[in-house]
Amino acid sequence: ITGLACGLGIEGSGWIAGRGLVVTNAHVVAGIERPQVGRGGDELASVIVAFDTKNDLAVLRVPGLRGRPLALADPERGVPVALIGYPGNGPLTRIPGRLGGTSAFVSRDAYGRGPVTRTVTAIRGVVRPGLSGGPGVDARGRVRTTVFARRPAERGGYGIPSDLVRQTLAQADGTGPPLTTDCART
């Protein structure tokens, strides 16, 4: 997912959650009027149809999108996952990881405001910039978490548990009006 937000080039990852719907992070698309979804000349224009700043989730409607939607499954401690995305806006990458616990903690929202209490799933593995919005997929192809941050100066990171993704998807049936958002970076 790429675009321009307040004069800056922004990139991140996402995954197909339903017919014409892509899940990503709110911070990936914040301030982008028409996020582009795809790679190598096959980019499709999209619109933001759900935007949750507290949980750092966004849903995009992407007309003409092809691909199989991924199912959701709840995160479980110790489950191995592949962290899938485009770190550094490079090629599609799969990085092995393992889920840690899911719990509430005090953090900041997608705009860096806080404190907010949010529920996150710990991820063990190499979480690289650009994986934001990408799925943590189990051996059966189910999304167990959606990556949103890496741990500073450490291996690992954090993901958004599937129940929060389900709630955001329920708000975005894909037919609502496009949303406008403010830039996350100034």
PDB file of C-alpha atoms in Angstrom, residues 11 31 38 42-43 47-48 53 59-60 62 67 74 80-81 89 91 100 121 123 127 129 136 140 147 152 162-163 167:
ATOM      1  CA  GLU A  11       4.306   2.558   2.229  1.00  0.00           C
ATOM      2  CA  GLY A  31      -3.532  11.439   5.277  1.00  0.00           C
ATOM      3  CA  GLY A  38      -0.641  -3.536  -5.576  1.00  0.00           C
ATOM      4  CA  ASP A  42      -0.704  -3.327 -11.175  1.00  0.00           C
ATOM      5  CA  GLU A  43      -1.667  -0.737  -8.557  1.00  0.00           C
ATOM      6  CA  VAL A  47     -10.690   4.433  -0.625  1.00  0.00           C
ATOM      7  CA  ILE A  48     -10.665   4.216   3.156  1.00  0.00           C
ATOM      8  CA  THR A  53      -7.128   5.308  15.390  1.00  0.00           C
ATOM      9  CA  VAL A  59     -10.090  -1.040   5.876  1.00  0.00           C
ATOM     10  CA  LEU A  60      -9.797  -0.089   2.217  1.00  0.00           C
ATOM     11  CA  VAL A  62     -10.415  -1.649  -3.691  1.00  0.00           C
ATOM     12  CA  GLY A  67      -7.231 -12.533  -4.772  1.00  0.00           C
ATOM     13  CA  ASP A  74      -7.782 -15.898  17.249  1.00  0.00           C
ATOM     14  CA  PRO A  80       4.094 -20.195  14.687  1.00  0.00           C
ATOM     15  CA  VAL A  81       3.207 -17.643  12.020  1.00  0.00           C
ATOM     16  CA  ASN A  89       8.657  -1.369  -0.033  1.00  0.00           C
ATOM     17  CA  PRO A  91       9.623  -7.711  -2.607  1.00  0.00           C
ATOM     18  CA  GLY A 100       3.309 -14.395  22.394  1.00  0.00           C
ATOM     19  CA  THR A 121      -0.544  -9.609  20.662  1.00  0.00           C
ATOM     20  CA  ILE A 123       5.187 -11.236  18.189  1.00  0.00           C
ATOM     21  CA  VAL A 127       9.475  -7.229  12.494  1.00  0.00           C
ATOM     22  CA  PRO A 129       9.591  -1.392   8.800  1.00  0.00           C
ATOM     23  CA  GLY A 136       0.703 -12.985  10.766  1.00  0.00           C
ATOM     24  CA  ARG A 140      -3.528 -23.246   7.796  1.00  0.00           C
ATOM     25  CA  VAL A 147       1.334  -6.411  12.452  1.00  0.00           C
ATOM     26  CA  PRO A 152      12.499  -0.540  19.623  1.00  0.00           C
ATOM     27  CA  SER A 162      -8.306 -10.842  15.170  1.00  0.00           C
ATOM     28  CA  ASP A 163     -11.331  -9.928  17.308  1.00  0.00           C
ATOM     29  CA  GLN A 167     -15.023  -5.423  14.749  1.00  0.00           C
TER      30      GLN A 167
END
